[in-house]
CSV table of C-alpha atoms in Angstrom, one decimal:
chain,number,residue,atom,x,y,z
A,25,UNK,CA,1.8,17.3,0.8
A,26,UNK,CA,0.6,14.1,2.5
A,27,UNK,CA,-1.9,13.8,5.5
A,28,UNK,CA,-0.4,11.7,8.2
A,29,UNK,CA,-0.9,11.1,12.0
A,30,UNK,CA,1.9,11.4,14.5
A,31,UNK,CA,2.3,8.0,16.3
A,32,UNK,CA,5.3,8.4,18.5
A,33,UNK,CA,8.8,9.9,18.9
A,34,UNK,CA,11.7,8.0,17.4
A,35,UNK,CA,14.4,6.8,19.6
A,36,UNK,CA,17.7,6.0,17.9
A,37,UNK,CA,21.1,6.0,19.5
A,38,UNK,CA,23.2,6.0,16.2
A,39,UNK,CA,22.4,8.4,13.3
A,40,UNK,CA,24.3,10.2,10.4
A,41,UNK,CA,25.7,13.7,11.4
A,42,UNK,CA,23.5,15.4,8.8
A,43,UNK,CA,20.4,15.0,11.0
A,44,UNK,CA,22.0,17.1,13.8
A,45,UNK,CA,19.7,17.3,16.7
A,46,UNK,CA,16.5,17.5,14.7
A,47,UNK,CA,13.4,16.1,16.4
A,48,UNK,CA,12.2,12.8,14.7
A,49,UNK,CA,8.7,11.6,14.8
A,50,UNK,CA,7.1,8.3,13.6
A,51,UNK,CA,4.1,9.0,11.4
A,52,UNK,CA,1.3,6.7,10.0
A,53,UNK,CA,-0.2,7.4,6.5
A,54,UNK,CA,-3.8,7.1,5.8
A,55,UNK,CA,-3.1,3.4,4.7
A,56,UNK,CA,-1.3,2.8,8.0
A,57,UNK,CA,2.3,2.6,6.7
A,58,UNK,CA,4.8,4.1,9.1
A,59,UNK,CA,7.5,6.7,8.2
A,60,UNK,CA,9.9,8.9,10.0
A,61,UNK,CA,9.7,12.7,9.7
A,62,UNK,CA,11.7,15.7,11.0
A,63,UNK,CA,9.5,17.9,13.1
A,64,UNK,CA,10.2,21.7,13.3
A,65,UNK,CA,6.7,22.5,14.6
A,66,UNK,CA,6.7,20.3,17.7
A,67,UNK,CA,3.6,18.1,17.4
A,68,UNK,CA,2.4,15.7,20.2
A,69,UNK,CA,1.4,12.1,19.3
A,70,UNK,CA,-2.2,11.7,18.1
A,71,UNK,CA,-2.3,14.8,16.0
A,72,UNK,CA,-3.0,14.8,12.3
A,73,UNK,CA,-0.4,16.8,10.3
A,74,UNK,CA,0.5,17.3,6.6
A,75,UNK,CA,4.0,16.6,5.5
A,76,UNK,CA,6.2,17.7,2.6
A,77,UNK,CA,8.7,15.3,0.9
A,78,UNK,CA,11.7,15.4,-1.3
A,79,UNK,CA,13.8,18.6,-1.5
A,80,UNK,CA,10.9,20.6,-0.1
A,81,UNK,CA,11.4,18.7,3.2
A,82,UNK,CA,14.7,20.4,3.6
A,83,UNK,CA,13.4,23.7,2.8
A,84,UNK,CA,10.7,23.4,5.5
A,85,UNK,CA,13.3,23.0,8.2
A,86,UNK,CA,14.6,26.1,9.9
A,87,UNK,CA,18.1,24.9,8.9
A,88,UNK,CA,17.9,23.7,5.2
A,89,UNK,CA,21.1,21.6,5.6
A,90,UNK,CA,19.3,19.0,7.7
A,91,UNK,CA,19.4,15.7,5.8
A,92,UNK,CA,15.7,14.8,5.6
A,93,UNK,CA,13.1,13.8,2.9
A,94,UNK,CA,10.0,14.2,5.0
A,95,UNK,CA,9.1,17.1,7.3
A,96,UNK,CA,6.0,18.1,9.2
A,97,UNK,CA,4.6,21.4,7.9
A,98,UNK,CA,1.6,22.0,10.1
A,99,UNK,CA,-1.2,20.6,12.3
A,100,UNK,CA,-4.6,20.1,10.7
A,101,UNK,CA,-7.4,21.4,12.8
A,102,UNK,CA,-10.5,19.3,13.4
A,103,UNK,CA,-9.6,16.2,11.2
A,104,UNK,CA,-12.0,13.3,11.2
A,105,UNK,CA,-10.3,10.1,10.3
B,212,UNK,CA,12.3,8.7,5.9
B,213,UNK,CA,11.3,5.1,5.6
B,214,UNK,CA,11.5,2.3,8.2
B,215,UNK,CA,13.3,-0.8,6.9
B,216,UNK,CA,15.1,-3.9,8.0
B,217,UNK,CA,18.6,-4.9,6.9
B,218,UNK,CA,18.5,-8.3,5.3
B,219,UNK,CA,21.9,-8.8,3.9
B,220,UNK,CA,24.9,-7.4,2.2
B,221,UNK,CA,24.8,-7.0,-1.6
B,222,UNK,CA,27.4,-8.8,-3.6
B,223,UNK,CA,28.0,-7.4,-7.1
B,224,UNK,CA,31.1,-7.6,-9.2
B,225,UNK,CA,30.3,-5.0,-11.8
B,226,UNK,CA,29.0,-1.5,-10.9
B,227,UNK,CA,29.1,2.1,-12.1
B,228,UNK,CA,32.1,4.1,-10.9
B,229,UNK,CA,29.9,6.7,-9.1
B,230,UNK,CA,29.2,4.3,-6.2
B,231,UNK,CA,33.0,4.1,-5.4
B,232,UNK,CA,33.6,1.6,-2.7
B,233,UNK,CA,30.4,2.5,-0.7
B,234,UNK,CA,29.0,-0.4,1.3
B,235,UNK,CA,25.7,-1.7,-0.1
B,236,UNK,CA,23.0,-3.4,2.0
B,237,UNK,CA,19.8,-5.2,0.9
B,238,UNK,CA,16.8,-3.8,2.9
B,239,UNK,CA,13.2,-5.1,3.3
B,240,UNK,CA,10.3,-2.6,3.6
B,241,UNK,CA,7.5,-3.1,5.9
B,242,UNK,CA,5.7,-4.6,3.0
B,243,UNK,CA,8.5,-7.0,2.3
B,244,UNK,CA,9.7,-5.4,-0.9
B,245,UNK,CA,13.5,-5.5,-1.2
B,246,UNK,CA,15.7,-2.4,-2.0
B,247,UNK,CA,19.4,-1.6,-2.1
B,248,UNK,CA,20.9,1.2,0.1
B,249,UNK,CA,24.3,2.7,0.7
B,250,UNK,CA,25.3,2.3,4.3
B,251,UNK,CA,27.6,5.0,6.0
B,252,UNK,CA,26.7,3.8,9.5
B,253,UNK,CA,27.8,0.1,9.3
B,254,UNK,CA,24.6,-1.9,10.2
B,255,UNK,CA,24.6,-5.7,10.7
B,256,UNK,CA,21.7,-7.8,9.2
B,257,UNK,CA,18.5,-8.0,11.3
B,258,UNK,CA,18.6,-4.4,12.6
B,259,UNK,CA,15.7,-2.0,11.8
B,260,UNK,CA,16.9,1.3,10.3
B,261,UNK,CA,15.4,4.4,8.8
B,262,UNK,CA,16.5,5.5,5.4
B,263,UNK,CA,16.4,8.7,3.4
B,264,UNK,CA,15.7,8.8,-0.3
B,265,UNK,CA,16.2,11.1,-3.3
B,266,UNK,CA,18.8,13.9,-3.3
B,267,UNK,CA,18.9,13.6,0.6
B,268,UNK,CA,20.4,10.2,0.1
B,269,UNK,CA,23.5,11.6,-1.3
B,270,UNK,CA,23.7,14.4,1.4
B,271,UNK,CA,23.7,11.7,4.0
B,272,UNK,CA,26.8,10.0,2.7
B,273,UNK,CA,30.1,11.3,4.0
B,274,UNK,CA,31.0,11.9,0.4
B,275,UNK,CA,28.0,13.6,-1.2
B,276,UNK,CA,29.2,12.7,-4.7
B,277,UNK,CA,28.3,9.0,-4.2
B,278,UNK,CA,25.6,8.0,-6.8
B,279,UNK,CA,22.8,6.7,-4.6
B,280,UNK,CA,19.1,7.3,-4.1
B,281,UNK,CA,18.7,5.5,-0.7
B,282,UNK,CA,20.9,5.8,2.4
B,283,UNK,CA,20.7,4.3,5.9
B,284,UNK,CA,20.5,7.2,8.3
B,285,UNK,CA,20.3,5.5,11.7
B,286,UNK,CA,19.5,2.4,13.7
B,287,UNK,CA,16.2,2.3,15.5
B,288,UNK,CA,16.3,1.2,19.0
B,289,UNK,CA,13.8,-1.4,20.4
B,290,UNK,CA,11.7,-1.7,17.3
B,291,UNK,CA,8.9,-4.3,17.5
B,292,UNK,CA,7.8,-5.4,14.0
C,262,UNK,CA,1.1,15.5,-13.6
C,263,UNK,CA,-1.7,13.7,-11.7
C,264,UNK,CA,-5.4,14.0,-12.1
C,265,UNK,CA,-7.2,14.8,-8.8
C,266,UNK,CA,-10.3,16.3,-7.5
C,267,UNK,CA,-10.6,19.2,-5.1
C,268,UNK,CA,-12.4,18.1,-2.0
C,269,UNK,CA,-12.1,21.0,0.5
C,270,UNK,CA,-10.0,23.8,1.8
C,271,UNK,CA,-7.4,23.0,4.5
C,272,UNK,CA,-7.8,24.6,7.8
C,273,UNK,CA,-4.6,24.7,10.0
C,274,UNK,CA,-3.7,27.2,12.6
C,275,UNK,CA,0.0,26.2,13.0
C,276,UNK,CA,2.3,25.8,9.9
C,277,UNK,CA,5.9,26.3,8.9
C,278,UNK,CA,6.9,29.8,7.7
C,279,UNK,CA,8.0,28.7,4.3
C,280,UNK,CA,4.3,28.1,3.2
C,281,UNK,CA,3.6,31.9,3.8
C,282,UNK,CA,-0.1,32.7,3.1
C,283,UNK,CA,-0.4,30.1,0.2
C,284,UNK,CA,-3.9,28.8,-0.2
C,285,UNK,CA,-4.0,25.0,0.7
C,286,UNK,CA,-6.6,22.5,-0.8
C,287,UNK,CA,-7.4,19.0,0.1
C,288,UNK,CA,-7.4,16.8,-3.1
C,289,UNK,CA,-8.5,13.2,-3.7
C,290,UNK,CA,-6.5,11.0,-6.1
C,291,UNK,CA,-8.4,8.7,-8.6
C,292,UNK,CA,-7.9,5.9,-5.9
C,293,UNK,CA,-9.4,8.2,-3.2
C,294,UNK,CA,-6.2,8.9,-1.3
C,295,UNK,CA,-6.2,12.4,0.2
C,296,UNK,CA,-3.3,14.9,-0.3
C,297,UNK,CA,-2.7,18.6,0.4
C,298,UNK,CA,-1.7,21.0,-2.4
C,299,UNK,CA,-0.9,24.7,-2.8
C,300,UNK,CA,-3.4,26.4,-5.2
C,301,UNK,CA,-2.3,29.4,-7.2
C,302,UNK,CA,-5.3,29.0,-9.6
C,303,UNK,CA,-8.1,29.4,-7.1
C,304,UNK,CA,-10.2,26.2,-7.6
C,305,UNK,CA,-13.6,25.6,-5.9
C,306,UNK,CA,-14.3,22.1,-4.3
C,307,UNK,CA,-15.7,19.6,-6.7
C,308,UNK,CA,-13.5,20.5,-9.7
C,309,UNK,CA,-11.0,18.0,-11.3
C,310,UNK,CA,-7.6,19.5,-11.7
C,311,UNK,CA,-4.1,18.2,-12.6
C,312,UNK,CA,-1.3,18.8,-10.3
C,313,UNK,CA,2.5,18.8,-10.5
C,314,UNK,CA,4.8,17.3,-7.8
C,315,UNK,CA,8.4,17.5,-6.6
C,316,UNK,CA,10.5,20.5,-7.4
C,317,UNK,CA,8.1,21.4,-10.3
C,318,UNK,CA,5.5,22.2,-7.6
C,319,UNK,CA,7.5,25.1,-6.4
C,320,UNK,CA,8.2,26.4,-10.0
C,321,UNK,CA,4.4,26.4,-10.6
C,322,UNK,CA,3.8,28.8,-7.7
C,323,UNK,CA,4.0,32.5,-8.5
C,324,UNK,CA,6.6,32.7,-5.8
C,325,UNK,CA,9.0,29.8,-6.2
C,326,UNK,CA,10.2,30.0,-2.6
C,327,UNK,CA,7.0,28.5,-1.3
C,328,UNK,CA,7.8,25.3,0.5
C,329,UNK,CA,5.4,22.8,-1.3
C,330,UNK,CA,5.7,19.5,-3.1
C,331,UNK,CA,2.2,19.5,-4.8
C,332,UNK,CA,0.6,22.4,-6.7
C,333,UNK,CA,-2.6,22.7,-8.7
C,334,UNK,CA,-1.6,23.5,-12.3
C,335,UNK,CA,-5.0,23.8,-14.0
C,336,UNK,CA,-8.7,22.9,-14.2
C,337,UNK,CA,-9.6,20.1,-16.5
C,338,UNK,CA,-12.7,20.8,-18.6
C,339,UNK,CA,-15.6,18.3,-18.9
C,340,UNK,CA,-14.0,15.4,-16.9
C,341,UNK,CA,-16.1,12.3,-16.4
C,342,UNK,CA,-15.0,10.4,-13.3
D,76,UNK,CA,18.2,1.6,-5.3
D,77,UNK,CA,15.7,-0.9,-6.7
D,78,UNK,CA,16.2,-4.6,-7.6
D,79,UNK,CA,15.0,-5.3,-11.1
D,80,UNK,CA,15.5,-7.9,-13.9
D,81,UNK,CA,16.5,-7.1,-17.4
D,82,UNK,CA,13.8,-8.3,-19.8
D,83,UNK,CA,14.7,-7.0,-23.2
D,84,UNK,CA,16.2,-4.1,-25.2
D,85,UNK,CA,13.9,-1.2,-26.1
D,86,UNK,CA,13.3,-0.5,-29.7
D,87,UNK,CA,12.0,3.0,-30.5
D,88,UNK,CA,12.5,5.0,-33.7
D,89,UNK,CA,11.5,8.4,-32.4
D,90,UNK,CA,12.8,9.8,-29.1
D,91,UNK,CA,13.8,13.2,-27.5
D,92,UNK,CA,17.4,14.4,-28.3
D,93,UNK,CA,18.4,14.5,-24.6
D,94,UNK,CA,18.6,10.7,-24.6
D,95,UNK,CA,21.3,10.9,-27.3
D,96,UNK,CA,22.4,7.4,-28.2
D,97,UNK,CA,22.1,5.9,-24.7
D,98,UNK,CA,21.3,2.2,-24.6
D,99,UNK,CA,17.7,1.6,-23.2
D,100,UNK,CA,16.6,-1.6,-21.4
D,101,UNK,CA,13.2,-2.9,-20.5
D,102,UNK,CA,13.2,-4.0,-16.7
D,103,UNK,CA,10.7,-5.8,-14.6
D,104,UNK,CA,10.3,-4.9,-10.9
D,105,UNK,CA,9.9,-7.6,-8.2
D,106,UNK,CA,6.2,-7.0,-8.6
D,107,UNK,CA,6.4,-7.5,-12.4
D,108,UNK,CA,5.9,-3.9,-13.5
D,109,UNK,CA,7.9,-2.9,-16.5
D,110,UNK,CA,10.1,0.2,-16.7
D,111,UNK,CA,12.6,1.6,-19.1
D,112,UNK,CA,16.2,2.4,-17.9
D,113,UNK,CA,19.4,3.7,-19.4
D,114,UNK,CA,22.2,1.1,-19.3
D,115,UNK,CA,25.8,2.3,-19.0
D,116,UNK,CA,27.1,-1.1,-17.8
D,117,UNK,CA,25.9,-3.3,-20.8
D,118,UNK,CA,23.7,-6.0,-19.2
D,119,UNK,CA,22.2,-8.9,-21.3
D,120,UNK,CA,18.5,-9.9,-20.7
D,121,UNK,CA,17.8,-12.2,-17.8
D,122,UNK,CA,20.4,-10.6,-15.4
D,123,UNK,CA,19.2,-9.2,-12.1
D,124,UNK,CA,20.4,-5.5,-11.6
D,125,UNK,CA,20.0,-2.7,-9.1
D,126,UNK,CA,18.9,0.7,-10.5
D,127,UNK,CA,19.0,4.3,-9.2
D,128,UNK,CA,16.2,6.7,-9.9
D,129,UNK,CA,15.6,10.5,-9.8
D,130,UNK,CA,18.6,12.9,-10.2
D,131,UNK,CA,20.9,10.1,-9.2
D,132,UNK,CA,20.0,8.3,-12.5
D,133,UNK,CA,21.7,11.1,-14.4
D,134,UNK,CA,24.8,11.1,-12.2
D,135,UNK,CA,25.2,7.4,-12.8
D,136,UNK,CA,25.6,7.9,-16.5
D,137,UNK,CA,29.0,8.6,-18.0
D,138,UNK,CA,27.5,11.8,-19.5
D,139,UNK,CA,25.4,13.4,-16.7
D,140,UNK,CA,23.4,15.4,-19.3
D,141,UNK,CA,21.5,12.3,-20.5
D,142,UNK,CA,17.8,12.9,-19.8
D,143,UNK,CA,17.0,9.8,-17.8
D,144,UNK,CA,15.2,9.0,-14.4
D,145,UNK,CA,16.3,5.4,-14.1
D,146,UNK,CA,19.8,3.9,-14.6
D,147,UNK,CA,21.2,0.5,-14.2
D,148,UNK,CA,24.1,0.7,-11.6
D,149,UNK,CA,25.4,-2.8,-11.4
D,150,UNK,CA,24.7,-6.5,-11.8
D,151,UNK,CA,23.8,-8.5,-8.8
D,152,UNK,CA,25.6,-11.8,-8.4
D,153,UNK,CA,23.9,-15.0,-7.6
D,154,UNK,CA,20.4,-13.6,-7.1
D,155,UNK,CA,17.6,-16.0,-6.4
D,156,UNK,CA,14.2,-14.7,-7.3
E,13,UNK,CA,11.2,5.8,-17.4
E,14,UNK,CA,7.7,4.4,-17.3
E,15,UNK,CA,5.8,2.7,-20.1
E,16,UNK,CA,2.4,4.3,-20.7
E,17,UNK,CA,-0.2,4.5,-23.4
E,18,UNK,CA,-1.6,7.9,-24.8
E,19,UNK,CA,-5.3,8.0,-24.2
E,20,UNK,CA,-6.3,11.5,-25.3
E,21,UNK,CA,-5.5,15.2,-25.4
E,22,UNK,CA,-6.1,17.2,-22.3
E,23,UNK,CA,-8.5,20.1,-22.6
E,24,UNK,CA,-8.1,22.8,-20.0
E,25,UNK,CA,-9.1,26.5,-20.2
E,26,UNK,CA,-7.2,27.7,-17.1
E,27,UNK,CA,-3.6,26.7,-16.3
E,28,UNK,CA,-0.6,28.2,-14.6
E,29,UNK,CA,1.7,30.3,-16.8
E,30,UNK,CA,4.7,28.1,-16.4
E,31,UNK,CA,3.2,25.5,-18.7
E,32,UNK,CA,3.1,28.0,-21.6
E,33,UNK,CA,1.7,26.5,-24.7
E,34,UNK,CA,3.0,22.9,-24.1
E,35,UNK,CA,0.9,20.2,-25.6
E,36,UNK,CA,-0.6,18.0,-22.8
E,37,UNK,CA,-1.7,14.4,-23.1
E,38,UNK,CA,-3.6,12.1,-20.9
E,39,UNK,CA,-1.7,8.8,-20.4
E,40,UNK,CA,-2.7,5.5,-18.9
E,41,UNK,CA,-0.2,3.4,-16.9
E,42,UNK,CA,0.1,-0.4,-17.2
E,43,UNK,CA,-2.2,-0.4,-14.2
E,44,UNK,CA,-4.7,1.8,-15.8
E,45,UNK,CA,-4.1,5.0,-13.7
E,46,UNK,CA,-4.4,8.2,-15.7
E,47,UNK,CA,-1.8,10.9,-15.7
E,48,UNK,CA,-1.0,14.1,-17.6
E,49,UNK,CA,2.3,14.6,-19.4
E,50,UNK,CA,3.8,17.2,-21.6
E,51,UNK,CA,4.5,16.0,-25.2
E,52,UNK,CA,7.4,17.4,-27.1
E,53,UNK,CA,7.3,14.5,-29.7
E,54,UNK,CA,3.7,14.8,-30.9
E,55,UNK,CA,2.1,11.4,-30.3
E,56,UNK,CA,-1.4,10.4,-31.4
E,57,UNK,CA,-3.8,8.6,-29.1
E,58,UNK,CA,-3.4,4.8,-28.9
E,59,UNK,CA,0.5,4.8,-29.1
E,60,UNK,CA,2.6,3.3,-26.4
E,61,UNK,CA,5.4,5.7,-25.1
E,62,UNK,CA,7.9,5.9,-22.4
E,63,UNK,CA,8.0,8.8,-20.1
E,64,UNK,CA,10.4,10.5,-17.7
E,65,UNK,CA,9.4,12.0,-14.4
E,66,UNK,CA,10.8,14.5,-11.8
E,67,UNK,CA,13.4,17.1,-12.8
E,68,UNK,CA,14.3,15.0,-15.9
E,69,UNK,CA,10.8,15.8,-17.3
E,70,UNK,CA,11.8,19.4,-17.5
E,71,UNK,CA,15.2,18.5,-19.2
E,72,UNK,CA,13.3,16.5,-21.8
E,73,UNK,CA,11.3,19.6,-23.1
E,74,UNK,CA,12.9,21.7,-25.7
E,75,UNK,CA,12.5,24.6,-23.2
E,76,UNK,CA,13.6,23.4,-19.8
E,77,UNK,CA,11.6,26.1,-18.0
E,78,UNK,CA,8.4,24.4,-18.7
E,79,UNK,CA,6.7,23.5,-15.3
E,80,UNK,CA,6.2,19.7,-15.8
E,81,UNK,CA,7.0,16.5,-13.9
E,82,UNK,CA,6.1,14.0,-16.6
E,83,UNK,CA,7.3,14.2,-20.3
E,84,UNK,CA,6.9,11.8,-23.1
E,85,UNK,CA,10.4,10.8,-24.4
E,86,UNK,CA,9.7,8.5,-27.3
E,87,UNK,CA,7.3,6.2,-29.0
E,88,UNK,CA,7.9,2.4,-28.5
E,89,UNK,CA,7.8,0.4,-31.6
E,90,UNK,CA,5.7,-2.9,-31.8
E,91,UNK,CA,4.5,-3.0,-28.2
E,92,UNK,CA,2.2,-5.8,-27.2
E,93,UNK,CA,0.1,-5.0,-24.1
């Protein structure tokens, strides 16, 4: 799992049906590269989280049919950048 | 999911049958590396999109048998590079 | 499999149910990038380990339903950095 | 899918049975890193191609049991480096 | 598949049961990063090999239940670094 920081919500008007109404977050990696993740936990911007990728990203969603390859798994307590 | 920009359509006369008639786009990553993605949304060049990779790329196609590992999932609104 | 060093335990109060009570460790890659892995072996900080990723990370857990994409597979003896 | 250039054929006398008699090509990425891919299309050295990786690489072969993680999917027309 | 060089055997006293008695090798990538691979071919140190990753790494083992994500597929003849 990767350690990333939540930067913002993602706003998009058009998307594929497989994502349903899943919440999407923009995350920054430790190197500052931005990605998009599904968020079943409900994490506010600024928090450090760890994420799972690949097929595990779908298993981490409450509904495993969500078409994602990156999902927030938990909030890390007391993380110093 | 990764954040990428649509650069162009991909023109290729010979390809494997598993791609069928799927639309292909050339995308640039935030670092400027070019990739090829299947596009079930219909995105014009210049737009920023987020993409899903791996087995999720096939699930994001309307026909999950399409042989792809990168699919455009949605257009990002109001993205500043 | 990747060669990584165990840096610390991961403390997180909120996480997805699929991780159950699996032990989580913070690992550093050879390039110093930090990741989070599930640990079925029980490795103290400071040890060098090798890890498996992707779907193999779930197979390496005693319970293959654990939602992980990185698992510690063994301790490397006598590793010089 | 990635954009790569065919550099050469791969000559190897010993290989695992799962590759059967599949044609192997040495490819260079846009950054110049070399990889090995299975080639169901039949591409001569010098051509630019796009490739699929992961489980999609097996689906792109005419025989999906071929043990590969990178397969040439098509030749790109008129590619300027 | 990636092109890598066999550096050494891996010695580890404790490992997960899923690896069984598979031979493990330390490999160096073209960039010099070290990884660990299962070796069904039997390759001595110094040889250049190509490897398969992900789920294909398990298919390349004689026993597909081996918990690996990187497997040596063959020895490359006459490789100049």
